[in-house]
XYZ file of N, CA, C and O in Angstrom:
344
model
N 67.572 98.410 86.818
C 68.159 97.358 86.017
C 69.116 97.936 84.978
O 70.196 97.409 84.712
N 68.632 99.112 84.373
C 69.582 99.433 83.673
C 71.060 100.275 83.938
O 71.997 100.505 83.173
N 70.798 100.666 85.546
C 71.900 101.177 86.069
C 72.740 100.047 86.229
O 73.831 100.195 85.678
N 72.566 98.900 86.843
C 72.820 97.570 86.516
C 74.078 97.106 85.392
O 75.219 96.649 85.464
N 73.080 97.541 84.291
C 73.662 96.775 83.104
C 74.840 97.672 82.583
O 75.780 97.220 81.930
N 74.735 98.617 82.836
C 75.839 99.886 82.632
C 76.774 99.694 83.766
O 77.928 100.062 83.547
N 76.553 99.266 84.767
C 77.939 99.345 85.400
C 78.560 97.949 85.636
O 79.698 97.871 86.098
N 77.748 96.702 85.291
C 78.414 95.704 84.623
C 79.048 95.896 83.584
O 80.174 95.410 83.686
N 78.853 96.414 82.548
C 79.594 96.833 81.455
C 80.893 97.522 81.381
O 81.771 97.261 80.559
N 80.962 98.597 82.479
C 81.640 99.347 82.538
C 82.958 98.474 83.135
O 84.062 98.399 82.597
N 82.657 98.021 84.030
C 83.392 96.860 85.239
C 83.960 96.026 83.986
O 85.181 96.144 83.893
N 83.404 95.251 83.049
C 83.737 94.305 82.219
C 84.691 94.969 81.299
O 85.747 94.351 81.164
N 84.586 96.029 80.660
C 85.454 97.046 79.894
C 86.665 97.541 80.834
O 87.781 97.593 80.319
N 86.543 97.824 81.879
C 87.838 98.166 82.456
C 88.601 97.055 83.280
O 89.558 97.424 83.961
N 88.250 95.737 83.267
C 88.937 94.700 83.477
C 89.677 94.144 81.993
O 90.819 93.710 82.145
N 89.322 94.130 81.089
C 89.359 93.629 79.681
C 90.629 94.679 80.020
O 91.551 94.473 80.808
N 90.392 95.902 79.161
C 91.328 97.005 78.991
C 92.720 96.686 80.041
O 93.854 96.651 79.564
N 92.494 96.499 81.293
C 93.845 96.480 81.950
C 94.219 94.719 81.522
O 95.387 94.594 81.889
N 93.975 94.005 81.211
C 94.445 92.946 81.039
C 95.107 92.782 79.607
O 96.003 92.004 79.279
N 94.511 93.609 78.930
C 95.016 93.678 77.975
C 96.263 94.758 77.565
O 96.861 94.739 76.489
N 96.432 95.404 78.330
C 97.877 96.543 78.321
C 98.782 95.774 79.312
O 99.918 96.248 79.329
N 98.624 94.849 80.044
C 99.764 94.050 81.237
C 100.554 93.583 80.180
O 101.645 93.309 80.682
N 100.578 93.337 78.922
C 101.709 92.958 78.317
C 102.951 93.911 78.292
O 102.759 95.095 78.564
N 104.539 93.363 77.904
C 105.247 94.202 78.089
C 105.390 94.982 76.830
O 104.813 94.774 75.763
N 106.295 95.959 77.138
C 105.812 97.017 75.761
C 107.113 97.521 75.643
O 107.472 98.262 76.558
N 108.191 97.219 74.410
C 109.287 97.544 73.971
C 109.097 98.925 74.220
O 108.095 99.580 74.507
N 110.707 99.323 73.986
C 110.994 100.789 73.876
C 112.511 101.155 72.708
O 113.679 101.020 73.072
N 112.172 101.516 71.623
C 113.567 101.910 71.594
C 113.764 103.344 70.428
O 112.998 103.494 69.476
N 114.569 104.010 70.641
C 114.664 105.273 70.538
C 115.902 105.204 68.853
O 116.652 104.283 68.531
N 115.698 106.333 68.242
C 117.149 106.162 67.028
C 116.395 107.640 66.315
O 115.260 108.067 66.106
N 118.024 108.133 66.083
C 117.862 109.802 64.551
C 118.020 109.448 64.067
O 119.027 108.740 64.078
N 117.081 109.544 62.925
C 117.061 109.914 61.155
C 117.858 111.373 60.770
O 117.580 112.484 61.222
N 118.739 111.091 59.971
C 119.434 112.020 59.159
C 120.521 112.652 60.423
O 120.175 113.708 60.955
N 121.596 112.101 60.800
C 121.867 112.689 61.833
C 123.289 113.101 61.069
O 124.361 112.935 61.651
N 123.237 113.508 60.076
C 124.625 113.723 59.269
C 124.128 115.227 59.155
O 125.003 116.048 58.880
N 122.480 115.816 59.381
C 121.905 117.049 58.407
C 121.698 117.877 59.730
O 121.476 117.320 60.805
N 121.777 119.140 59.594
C 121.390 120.193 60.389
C 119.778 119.586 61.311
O 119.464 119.813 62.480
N 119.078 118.841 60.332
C 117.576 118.586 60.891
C 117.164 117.129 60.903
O 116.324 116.485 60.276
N 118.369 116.734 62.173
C 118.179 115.233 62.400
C 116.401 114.947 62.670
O 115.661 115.927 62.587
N 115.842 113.665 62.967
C 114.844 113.780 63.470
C 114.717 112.592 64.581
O 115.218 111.522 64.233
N 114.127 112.636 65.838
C 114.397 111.434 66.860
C 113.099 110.947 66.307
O 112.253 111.437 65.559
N 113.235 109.809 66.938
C 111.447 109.019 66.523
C 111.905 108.247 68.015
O 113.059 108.298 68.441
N 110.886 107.595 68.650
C 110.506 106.251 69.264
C 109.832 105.515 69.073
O 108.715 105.933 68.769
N 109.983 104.241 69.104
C 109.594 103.252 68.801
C 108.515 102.543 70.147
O 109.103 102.411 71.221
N 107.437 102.225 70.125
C 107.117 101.407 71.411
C 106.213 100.477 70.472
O 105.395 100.923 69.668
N 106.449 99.271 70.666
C 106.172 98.250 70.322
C 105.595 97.178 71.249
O 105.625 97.655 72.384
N 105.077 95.923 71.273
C 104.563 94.816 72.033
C 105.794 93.609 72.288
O 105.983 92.890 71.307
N 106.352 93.420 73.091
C 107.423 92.679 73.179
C 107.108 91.505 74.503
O 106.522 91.866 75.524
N 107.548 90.212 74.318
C 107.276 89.135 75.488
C 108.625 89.009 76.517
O 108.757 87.993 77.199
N 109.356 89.823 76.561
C 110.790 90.420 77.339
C 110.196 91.313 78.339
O 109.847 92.483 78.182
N 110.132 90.551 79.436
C 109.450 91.800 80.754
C 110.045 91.822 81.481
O 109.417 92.154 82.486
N 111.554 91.570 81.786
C 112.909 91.970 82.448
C 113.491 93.641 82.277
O 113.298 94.389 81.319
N 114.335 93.952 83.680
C 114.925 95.114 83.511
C 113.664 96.482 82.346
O 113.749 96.938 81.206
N 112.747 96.623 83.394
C 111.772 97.685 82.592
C 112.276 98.836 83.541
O 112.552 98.756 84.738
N 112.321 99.835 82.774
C 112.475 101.202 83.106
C 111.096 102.283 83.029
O 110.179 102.058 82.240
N 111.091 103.436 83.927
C 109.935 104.469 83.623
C 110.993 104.989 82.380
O 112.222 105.021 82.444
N 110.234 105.334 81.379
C 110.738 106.878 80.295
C 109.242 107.944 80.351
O 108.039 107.779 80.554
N 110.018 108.900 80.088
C 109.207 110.291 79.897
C 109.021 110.891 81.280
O 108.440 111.976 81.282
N 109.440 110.348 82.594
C 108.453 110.718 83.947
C 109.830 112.440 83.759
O 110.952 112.658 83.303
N 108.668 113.229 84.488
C 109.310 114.785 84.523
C 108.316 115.309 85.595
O 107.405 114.702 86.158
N 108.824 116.898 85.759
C 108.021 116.933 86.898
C 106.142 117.330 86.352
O 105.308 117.788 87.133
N 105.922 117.063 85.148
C 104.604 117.548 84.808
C 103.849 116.178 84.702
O 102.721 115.972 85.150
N 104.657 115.252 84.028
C 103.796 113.930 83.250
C 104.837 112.725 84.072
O 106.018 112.597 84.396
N 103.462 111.925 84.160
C 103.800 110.358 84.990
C 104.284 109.770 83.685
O 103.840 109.890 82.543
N 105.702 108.849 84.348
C 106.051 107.832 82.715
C 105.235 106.946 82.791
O 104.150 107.007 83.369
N 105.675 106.072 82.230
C 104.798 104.771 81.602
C 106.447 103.475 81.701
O 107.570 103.978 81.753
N 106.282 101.960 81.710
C 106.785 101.163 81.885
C 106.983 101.201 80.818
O 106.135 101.623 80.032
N 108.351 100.705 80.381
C 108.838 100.185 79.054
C 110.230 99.049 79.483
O 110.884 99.115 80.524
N 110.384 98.253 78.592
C 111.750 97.357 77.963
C 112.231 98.291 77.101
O 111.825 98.658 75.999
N 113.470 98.729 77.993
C 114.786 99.305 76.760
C 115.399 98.503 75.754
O 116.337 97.814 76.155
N 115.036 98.402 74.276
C 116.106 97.751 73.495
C 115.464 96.250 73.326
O 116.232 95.328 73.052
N 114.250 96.032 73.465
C 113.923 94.475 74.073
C 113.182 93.640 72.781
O 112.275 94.215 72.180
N 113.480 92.649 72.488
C 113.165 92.227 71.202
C 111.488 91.883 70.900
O 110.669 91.386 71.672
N 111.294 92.393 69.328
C 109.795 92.513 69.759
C 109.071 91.101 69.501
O 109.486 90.055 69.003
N 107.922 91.450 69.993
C 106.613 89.809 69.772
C 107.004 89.634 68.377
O 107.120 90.447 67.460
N 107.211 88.122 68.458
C 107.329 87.356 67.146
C 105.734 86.955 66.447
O 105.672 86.127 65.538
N 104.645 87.556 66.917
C 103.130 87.405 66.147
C 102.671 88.890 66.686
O 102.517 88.972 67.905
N 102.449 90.014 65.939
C 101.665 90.833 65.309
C 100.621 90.759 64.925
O 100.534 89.842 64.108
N 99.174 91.572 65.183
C 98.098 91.391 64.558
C 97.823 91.809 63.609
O 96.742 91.481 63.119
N 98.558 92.584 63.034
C 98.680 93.046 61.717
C 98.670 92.410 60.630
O 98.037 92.633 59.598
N 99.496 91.493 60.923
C 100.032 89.975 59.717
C 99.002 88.747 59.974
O 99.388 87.581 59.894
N 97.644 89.099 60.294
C 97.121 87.761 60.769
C 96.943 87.009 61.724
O 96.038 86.195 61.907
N 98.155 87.374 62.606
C 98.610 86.380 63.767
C 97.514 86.166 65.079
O 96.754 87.123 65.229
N 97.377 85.252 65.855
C 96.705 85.476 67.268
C 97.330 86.768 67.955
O 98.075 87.596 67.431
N 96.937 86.742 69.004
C 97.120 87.694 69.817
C 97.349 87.043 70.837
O 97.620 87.876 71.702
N 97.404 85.997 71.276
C 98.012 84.500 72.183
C 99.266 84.420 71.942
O 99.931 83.504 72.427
């Protein structure tokens, strides 16, 4: 029974988890200080409801990319600020 209840669990956690990353997921890239010897790149990946024209970034021959929206405007509700997650 308790092997059971552990791999119901497990099953329930890894259905949750992928349903919950199927959202689309901005991408966008910009240098800080790019006037100075020691620009710095950052990326941005964010939660965005724009799931058109997605690209792989990062794929090389060591590491699998990941799906992203280039440039794609982000979710107008954040959970940060309160908002649903709906």
């Amino acid at each position: 029974m308790l092997k059971f209840s552990f791999l119901t669990a497990g099953l329930w956690l890894s259905i949750t988890t992928l349903a919950y990353s199927a959202e689309s997921v901005g991408f966008r890239e910009a240098k800080l200080d790019q006037d100075t010897a020691r620009s710095l790149h950052v990326a941005f990946w964010y939660p965005t409801e724009d799931g058109a024209n997605a690209v792989t970034i990062g794929e090389n021959r060591v590491f699998q990319g990941t799906s992203a929206v280039k440039e794609a405007l982000p979710r107008r509700r954040h959970p940060s600020s309160g908002g649903s997650l709906a």
